[in-house]
Short mmCIF file of C-alpha atoms in Angstrom, two decimals:
data_model
loop_
_atom_site.label_atom_id
_atom_site.label_comp_id
_atom_site.label_asym_id
_atom_site.label_seq_id
_atom_site.Cartn_x
_atom_site.Cartn_y
_atom_site.Cartn_z
CA MET A 408 0.59 26.29 -26.63
CA ASN A 409 0.66 29.09 -24.07
CA LYS A 410 -0.66 28.24 -20.63
CA THR A 411 -2.49 30.97 -18.75
CA GLU A 412 -1.67 31.37 -15.08
CA ASN A 413 -4.80 31.66 -12.98
CA ASN A 414 -4.48 31.29 -9.25
CA LYS A 415 -8.26 31.35 -8.81
CA ALA A 416 -8.11 27.63 -9.61
CA TRP A 417 -6.78 27.09 -6.10
CA LEU A 418 -10.14 28.24 -4.72
CA LEU A 419 -11.83 25.44 -6.64
CA VAL A 420 -9.49 22.94 -4.99
CA LEU A 421 -10.30 24.27 -1.53
CA PRO A 422 -13.46 22.14 -0.92
CA VAL A 423 -11.51 18.98 -1.71
CA PHE A 424 -8.70 20.10 0.57
CA LEU A 425 -11.16 20.69 3.42
CA LEU A 426 -12.78 17.32 2.82
CA VAL A 427 -9.40 15.56 2.89
CA ALA A 428 -8.47 17.50 6.02
CA PHE A 429 -11.55 16.28 7.85
CA SER A 430 -11.48 12.72 6.53
CA ALA A 431 -7.73 12.02 6.63
CA ILE A 432 -5.42 14.66 8.08
CA ILE A 433 -7.27 15.41 11.34
CA PRO A 434 -7.89 11.71 12.19
CA LEU A 435 -4.21 11.01 11.41
CA MET A 436 -3.13 13.82 13.74
CA THR A 437 -5.38 12.35 16.43
CA VAL A 438 -3.72 8.96 15.99
CA VAL A 439 -0.31 10.63 16.44
CA ASN A 440 -1.61 12.24 19.66
CA TYR A 441 -2.93 8.88 20.91
CA SER A 442 0.36 7.14 20.13
CA VAL A 443 2.28 9.08 22.79
CA GLN A 444 -0.26 8.65 25.58
CA ASP A 445 -1.60 5.94 27.82
CA ILE A 446 -5.34 6.36 27.45
CA PHE A 447 -7.74 4.87 30.01
CA ASP A 448 -10.84 6.85 29.13
CA GLN A 449 -11.71 10.23 27.63
CA ASN A 450 -10.68 12.10 30.77
CA SER A 451 -7.55 10.26 31.83
CA ALA A 452 -4.62 10.13 29.46
CA TYR A 453 -0.94 10.12 30.49
CA PHE A 454 1.98 11.17 28.36
CA VAL A 455 4.40 8.26 27.85
CA GLY A 456 6.65 9.60 25.07
CA ALA A 457 7.92 7.02 22.59
CA GLU A 458 7.30 4.06 24.91
CA TRP A 459 4.54 2.51 22.78
CA TYR A 460 6.69 2.73 19.65
CA LYS A 461 9.52 0.93 21.46
CA GLU A 462 7.14 -1.71 22.77
CA VAL A 463 5.47 -2.26 19.40
CA LEU A 464 8.76 -2.33 17.47
CA GLN A 465 10.12 -5.00 19.81
CA ASP A 466 6.86 -6.98 19.91
CA PRO A 467 7.31 -10.44 18.31
CA ARG A 468 3.60 -10.35 17.39
CA LEU A 469 4.24 -7.39 15.08
CA HIS A 470 7.37 -9.01 13.61
CA ASP A 471 5.47 -12.24 12.89
CA SER A 472 2.45 -10.57 11.33
CA LEU A 473 4.67 -8.21 9.31
CA LEU A 474 6.61 -11.19 7.96
CA ARG A 475 3.36 -13.03 7.16
CA GLN A 476 2.04 -9.88 5.50
CA PHE A 477 5.08 -9.52 3.23
CA ILE A 478 4.99 -13.23 2.34
CA PHE A 479 1.28 -12.96 1.56
CA SER A 480 1.57 -9.77 -0.54
CA GLY A 481 4.66 -11.16 -2.34
CA SER A 482 2.86 -14.43 -3.13
CA VAL A 483 -0.23 -12.56 -4.31
CA LEU A 484 1.84 -10.47 -6.73
CA LEU A 485 3.88 -13.46 -7.95
CA ILE A 486 0.72 -15.40 -8.77
CA GLU A 487 -1.80 -12.76 -9.81
CA ILE A 488 0.34 -10.62 -12.11
CA PRO A 489 1.57 -13.41 -14.47
CA LEU A 490 -1.81 -15.14 -14.30
CA GLY A 491 -3.65 -11.89 -15.09
CA ILE A 492 -1.39 -11.30 -18.12
CA LEU A 493 -1.96 -14.88 -19.29
CA VAL A 494 -5.75 -14.57 -18.95
CA ALA A 495 -5.73 -11.22 -20.80
CA LEU A 496 -3.67 -12.73 -23.65
CA MET A 497 -6.06 -15.64 -23.97
CA MET A 498 -9.25 -13.56 -23.95
CA PRO A 499 -11.18 -13.19 -27.21
CA THR A 500 -10.70 -9.78 -28.79
CA ARG A 501 -14.06 -9.23 -30.47
CA GLY A 502 -17.60 -10.53 -30.74
CA ALA A 503 -20.04 -11.84 -28.16
CA MET A 504 -17.41 -14.03 -26.49
CA ALA A 505 -15.31 -10.94 -25.68
CA SER A 506 -18.27 -9.31 -23.90
CA LEU A 507 -19.13 -12.54 -22.11
CA SER A 508 -15.58 -13.04 -20.85
CA LEU A 509 -15.44 -9.43 -19.64
CA ILE A 510 -18.66 -9.95 -17.65
CA LEU A 511 -17.43 -13.25 -16.22
CA LEU A 512 -14.15 -11.65 -15.17
CA ALA A 513 -15.92 -8.72 -13.53
CA ILE A 514 -18.17 -10.90 -11.35
CA PRO A 515 -15.61 -11.72 -8.58
CA LEU A 516 -14.76 -8.02 -8.33
CA LEU A 517 -18.38 -7.15 -7.56
CA ILE A 518 -18.71 -9.48 -4.60
CA PRO A 519 -18.22 -7.86 -1.17
CA TRP A 520 -15.19 -8.99 0.84
CA ASN A 521 -17.10 -10.65 3.66
CA VAL A 522 -19.25 -12.57 1.16
CA VAL A 523 -16.08 -13.81 -0.57
CA GLY A 524 -14.82 -15.02 2.81
CA THR A 525 -18.11 -16.79 3.52
CA ILE A 526 -18.21 -18.38 0.06
CA TRP A 527 -14.72 -19.86 0.51
CA GLN A 528 -15.39 -20.83 4.12
CA ILE A 529 -18.22 -23.06 2.95
CA PHE A 530 -16.56 -24.07 -0.34
CA GLY A 531 -13.46 -25.30 1.52
CA ARG A 532 -15.25 -27.33 4.18
CA ALA A 533 -14.65 -31.06 3.96
CA ASP A 534 -18.20 -32.00 4.96
CA ILE A 535 -20.42 -29.66 2.92
CA GLY A 536 -18.03 -27.71 0.63
CA LEU A 537 -17.39 -28.94 -2.89
CA PHE A 538 -13.70 -27.94 -2.88
CA GLY A 539 -12.85 -29.44 0.52
CA TRP A 540 -14.93 -32.54 -0.09
CA GLY A 541 -13.39 -32.98 -3.58
CA LEU A 542 -9.80 -32.78 -2.30
CA ASN A 543 -10.52 -35.22 0.53
CA SER A 544 -12.22 -37.59 -1.91
CA LEU A 545 -9.02 -37.57 -3.99
CA GLY A 546 -7.16 -38.73 -0.89
CA ILE A 547 -5.61 -35.34 -0.07
CA ASP A 548 -5.88 -34.63 3.63
CA TYR A 549 -7.20 -31.05 3.49
CA ASN A 550 -8.58 -29.07 6.40
CA TYR A 551 -8.05 -25.31 6.43
CA ALA A 552 -9.34 -25.00 9.99
CA SER A 553 -6.62 -27.18 11.53
CA ASN A 554 -3.66 -27.21 9.12
CA PRO A 555 -1.74 -23.91 8.70
CA MET A 556 -0.49 -24.85 5.21
CA ASP A 557 -4.05 -25.59 4.07
CA ALA A 558 -5.23 -22.33 5.61
CA TRP A 559 -2.53 -20.39 3.72
CA PHE A 560 -3.33 -22.24 0.51
CA THR A 561 -7.04 -21.39 0.86
CA VAL A 562 -6.46 -17.73 1.73
CA LEU A 563 -4.13 -17.35 -1.27
CA LEU A 564 -6.49 -19.21 -3.59
CA MET A 565 -9.37 -17.02 -2.40
CA ASP A 566 -7.39 -13.85 -3.11
CA VAL A 567 -6.31 -15.13 -6.52
CA TRP A 568 -9.95 -15.97 -7.33
CA HIS A 569 -11.12 -12.56 -6.14
CA TRP A 570 -8.51 -10.26 -7.64
CA THR A 571 -6.77 -11.84 -10.65
CA SER A 572 -9.66 -10.45 -12.72
CA LEU A 573 -8.58 -6.92 -11.90
CA VAL A 574 -5.07 -7.52 -13.29
CA ALA A 575 -6.55 -9.35 -16.29
CA LEU A 576 -8.97 -6.50 -17.07
CA LEU A 577 -6.21 -3.89 -16.74
CA CYS A 578 -3.94 -5.90 -19.05
CA TYR A 579 -6.81 -6.52 -21.48
CA SER A 580 -7.41 -2.77 -21.81
CA GLY A 581 -3.66 -2.25 -22.23
CA LEU A 582 -3.49 -4.90 -24.97
CA ARG A 583 -6.48 -3.41 -26.81
CA ALA A 584 -4.69 -0.05 -26.91
CA ILE A 585 -1.79 -1.46 -28.99
CA PRO A 586 -2.25 -0.30 -32.63
CA GLU A 587 -2.70 -3.04 -35.23
CA ALA A 588 0.28 -1.66 -37.17
CA PHE A 589 2.64 -3.07 -34.53
CA TYR A 590 1.31 -6.59 -35.12
CA GLN A 591 1.43 -6.13 -38.91
CA ALA A 592 5.09 -5.13 -38.66
CA ALA A 593 5.76 -8.17 -36.46
CA ARG A 594 4.06 -10.47 -39.00
CA ILE A 595 6.20 -9.01 -41.83
CA ASP A 596 9.28 -9.77 -39.71
CA ARG A 597 7.89 -13.27 -39.05
CA ALA A 598 8.17 -12.67 -35.33
CA SER A 599 7.25 -15.58 -33.08
CA LYS A 600 4.41 -15.32 -30.56
CA TRP A 601 6.98 -15.06 -27.78
CA ALA A 602 8.85 -12.28 -29.61
CA ILE A 603 5.58 -10.37 -30.10
CA PHE A 604 4.85 -10.72 -26.39
CA ARG A 605 8.37 -9.84 -25.29
CA PHE A 606 9.03 -6.88 -27.58
CA ILE A 607 5.57 -5.45 -28.33
CA GLN A 608 2.98 -6.42 -25.77
CA LEU A 609 4.98 -6.48 -22.55
CA PRO A 610 6.67 -3.06 -23.02
CA ARG A 611 3.27 -1.57 -23.92
CA LEU A 612 1.72 -3.10 -20.81
CA LYS A 613 4.34 -1.59 -18.53
CA ASN A 614 2.20 1.29 -17.24
CA VAL A 615 -0.96 -0.74 -16.60
CA LEU A 616 1.17 -3.40 -14.92
CA ILE A 617 2.71 -0.85 -12.57
CA ILE A 618 -0.80 0.32 -11.65
CA GLY A 619 -1.89 -3.31 -11.24
CA VAL A 620 1.09 -4.13 -9.02
CA LEU A 621 0.48 -1.01 -6.93
CA LEU A 622 -3.24 -1.71 -6.48
CA ARG A 623 -2.70 -5.37 -5.67
CA PHE A 624 0.13 -4.64 -3.28
CA MET A 625 -1.83 -1.98 -1.40
CA ASP A 626 -5.00 -4.07 -1.23
CA SER A 627 -3.26 -7.26 -0.19
CA PHE A 628 -1.13 -5.39 2.34
CA MET A 629 -4.27 -4.08 4.02
CA ILE A 630 -6.29 -7.29 3.75
CA TYR A 631 -8.57 -7.91 6.70
CA THR A 632 -12.11 -9.10 6.05
CA GLU A 633 -11.55 -12.15 3.84
CA PRO A 634 -9.04 -14.06 6.02
CA PHE A 635 -10.91 -12.93 9.15
CA VAL A 636 -14.15 -14.48 7.87
CA LEU A 637 -12.44 -17.55 6.40
CA THR A 638 -9.99 -18.58 9.11
CA GLY A 639 -10.34 -15.96 11.85
CA GLY A 640 -6.55 -15.62 11.64
CA GLY A 641 -6.00 -19.25 12.55
CA PRO A 642 -5.15 -22.01 13.04
CA GLY A 643 -3.17 -20.43 15.88
CA ASN A 644 -1.95 -17.14 14.42
CA SER A 645 -0.86 -18.62 11.10
CA THR A 646 -3.07 -16.38 8.92
CA THR A 647 -3.20 -13.33 11.19
CA PHE A 648 -2.08 -10.41 9.08
CA LEU A 649 -1.21 -6.85 10.10
CA SER A 650 -4.75 -5.40 10.04
CA GLN A 651 -6.08 -8.19 12.20
CA THR A 652 -3.28 -7.84 14.75
CA LEU A 653 -4.01 -4.12 14.84
CA THR A 654 -7.76 -4.64 15.30
CA GLN A 655 -7.16 -7.15 18.09
CA MET A 656 -4.95 -4.60 19.82
CA ALA A 657 -7.26 -1.59 19.36
CA ILE A 658 -10.72 -3.10 19.74
CA GLY A 659 -10.11 -6.47 21.41
CA GLN A 660 -7.75 -5.27 24.14
CA PHE A 661 -8.60 -1.52 23.95
CA ASP A 662 -4.86 -0.71 23.97
CA LEU A 663 -5.34 2.56 22.09
CA GLY A 664 -1.81 3.89 22.63
CA PRO A 665 0.10 0.85 21.29
CA ALA A 666 -2.51 0.41 18.54
CA ALA A 667 -1.99 4.05 17.46
CA ALA A 668 1.80 3.56 17.40
CA PHE A 669 1.30 0.33 15.42
CA SER A 670 -1.01 2.15 12.95
CA LEU A 671 1.56 4.84 12.32
CA ILE A 672 4.33 2.31 11.66
CA TYR A 673 1.93 0.48 9.32
CA PHE A 674 1.11 3.82 7.64
CA LEU A 675 4.83 4.62 7.18
CA ILE A 676 5.42 1.26 5.47
CA VAL A 677 2.44 1.82 3.14
CA LEU A 678 3.57 5.41 2.49
CA LEU A 679 7.11 4.30 1.59
CA VAL A 680 5.96 1.56 -0.79
CA SER A 681 3.35 3.83 -2.43
CA TRP A 682 5.91 6.56 -2.88
CA LEU A 683 8.36 4.12 -4.47
CA PHE A 684 5.70 2.94 -6.92
CA PHE A 685 4.53 6.51 -7.62
CA THR A 686 8.10 7.65 -8.28
CA THR A 687 8.70 4.68 -10.58
CA ILE A 688 5.57 5.46 -12.59
CA THR A 689 6.26 9.18 -12.93
CA HIS A 690 9.93 8.65 -13.82
CA LEU A 691 9.06 6.04 -16.43
CA ASP A 692 6.70 8.57 -18.01
CA LYS A 693 9.38 11.26 -17.94
CA ARG A 694 11.91 9.04 -19.66
CA LYS A 695 9.44 8.58 -22.52
CA MET B 808 -10.42 20.03 20.26
CA SER B 809 -10.17 17.95 23.43
CA TRP B 810 -11.29 14.83 21.54
CA MET B 811 -8.05 15.04 19.56
CA ALA B 812 -6.11 14.39 22.80
CA TRP B 813 -3.43 17.01 22.12
CA THR B 814 -0.15 17.00 24.01
CA GLN B 815 2.49 19.72 24.03
CA THR B 816 4.99 17.46 22.27
CA THR B 817 2.68 16.55 19.40
CA ALA B 818 1.57 20.19 19.07
CA VAL B 819 5.23 21.24 18.68
CA PHE B 820 5.79 18.36 16.22
CA PHE B 821 2.89 19.39 13.97
CA GLY B 822 3.71 23.07 14.45
CA VAL B 823 7.25 22.49 13.12
CA ILE B 824 5.93 20.52 10.13
CA ALA B 825 3.33 23.23 9.39
CA CYS B 826 6.05 25.94 9.62
CA MET B 827 8.26 23.91 7.24
CA LEU B 828 5.40 23.61 4.73
CA ILE B 829 4.58 27.34 4.97
CA ALA B 830 8.26 28.30 4.62
CA MET B 831 8.67 25.99 1.61
CA THR B 832 5.52 27.42 -0.02
CA VAL B 833 6.75 31.00 0.45
CA TRP B 834 10.22 30.05 -0.84
CA GLU B 835 8.66 28.31 -3.85
CA LEU B 836 6.47 31.35 -4.65
CA ARG B 837 9.39 33.76 -4.40
CA CYS B 838 11.89 31.59 -6.20
CA PRO B 839 10.31 28.60 -8.01
CA SER B 840 12.48 25.48 -8.01
CA THR B 841 13.33 23.38 -11.03
CA GLU B 842 13.89 19.66 -10.86
CA ARG B 843 17.53 18.66 -10.69
CA ARG B 844 19.67 15.61 -10.14
CA GLY B 845 21.80 15.36 -7.00
CA PHE B 846 23.10 12.27 -5.22
CA LEU B 847 19.60 10.75 -5.17
CA PRO B 848 18.99 8.45 -8.16
CA ILE B 849 16.06 10.55 -9.44
CA GLU B 850 15.42 14.12 -10.48
CA THR B 851 13.82 15.94 -7.57
CA SER B 852 12.24 19.29 -6.83
CA ARG B 853 12.65 21.05 -3.49
CA GLY B 854 9.31 19.66 -2.22
CA ASP B 855 10.31 16.12 -3.24
CA ARG B 856 13.54 16.44 -1.27
CA LEU B 857 11.66 17.70 1.80
CA PHE B 858 9.29 14.72 1.58
CA ILE B 859 12.17 12.25 1.12
CA GLY B 860 14.03 13.88 4.02
CA LEU B 861 11.00 13.77 6.35
CA LEU B 862 10.05 10.19 5.44
CA SER B 863 13.60 8.95 5.93
CA SER B 864 13.79 10.89 9.21
CA ALA B 865 10.74 8.94 10.44
CA TYR B 866 12.55 5.69 9.60
CA ILE B 867 15.74 6.92 11.32
CA HIS B 868 13.70 7.51 14.49
CA LEU B 869 12.08 4.08 14.23
CA MET B 870 15.49 2.44 13.76
CA PHE B 871 16.82 4.19 16.86
CA LEU B 872 13.77 3.04 18.85
CA GLY B 873 13.72 -0.52 17.60
CA LEU B 874 17.42 -1.34 17.39
CA THR B 875 19.18 0.80 19.98
CA GLU B 876 18.78 2.13 23.50
CA LEU B 877 20.15 5.55 22.50
CA SER B 878 18.26 8.76 23.21
CA LEU B 879 15.83 10.03 20.59
CA TRP B 880 17.57 13.42 20.75
CA ILE B 881 20.48 11.77 18.90
CA ALA B 882 18.01 10.44 16.31
CA LEU B 883 16.60 13.96 15.98
CA ALA B 884 20.07 15.43 15.47
CA VAL B 885 20.98 12.77 12.89
CA SER B 886 17.65 13.40 11.11
CA ALA B 887 18.17 17.17 11.06
CA VAL B 888 21.64 16.74 9.53
CA TRP B 889 20.29 14.18 7.04
CA LEU B 890 17.38 16.49 6.08
CA ALA B 891 19.79 19.37 5.48
CA ILE B 892 22.04 17.13 3.33
CA VAL B 893 19.08 15.86 1.26
CA LEU B 894 17.70 19.38 0.77
CA ARG B 895 21.08 20.78 -0.29
CA TRP B 896 22.72 17.97 -2.25
CA GLY B 897 19.96 15.40 -2.83
#
């Protein structure tokens, strides 16, 4: 098929470009400007060069929250991706039960972040929350407000509860797109369930899984509201992730310069990881 | 524009990036690039190599700041050489 070249199409893209410029590029440029200055108020700002970057890069607070962030995002992916695949494989394929399970899975995704935090904050309490009370009744000493391990467990469980559905729904749509002929061929070959999963379903799920991993990584890497509402970053700093450290710096202490430098380092990490995922996806498509 | 808190250094920084993008666009229009494989493990176009070069340059600067006491001019020189290598042979 012959493609026609028409550069007028660029004009149609212009409004989107302007919108992105105002919503993303100009604020980002402002953050770069802030990151090289010591800002006291709107009228007094002093150029300090790369000092804030040096300070932030050598700040143990950043190192600790970065480490916590990677552990959290890694754990989220390790749990949610296999669990999402498992849920999708077990879901009914047709009939009323299929619709019901789709609705049930979609419910956690519809709940706002701060409400999820509040739900789990109450649910996990030993005095009035069913989960906390239940664990303590079983003789397990559980208190997310004072024990860092319990706090981590609750934050992870909350994220798994909130977001595994997304992976499951993506995988479910991927599974439904596999033609029946593939399964018929597998039945003729007397393939085991594992062989069907390994050689038919999993390769066909590759693209949706990459999207799922990307979305879950990005979201979990930028998580703020849920742990903030649930634990407030505590006990101590044990569940303080990058966004919260940044917010404390920018809004709590009004250190706009270091916070801007911190934001840009954060942005560069997110940019690198997104680019790696994007490249993987596009190169997988090309190979096909 | 005062709310954007411009400084001369950041203006030069963005000016250089804008010039690079304009120059690359003109170059691309005059002589469109095709994707090719260099020492990087993926096929890349000219724009891809510029992006890879700039992103890695940012990390080179951060490494210099975080791990050494050396001047950032050295980081800039290393980045410029690295960018040229990626654009030519990447």
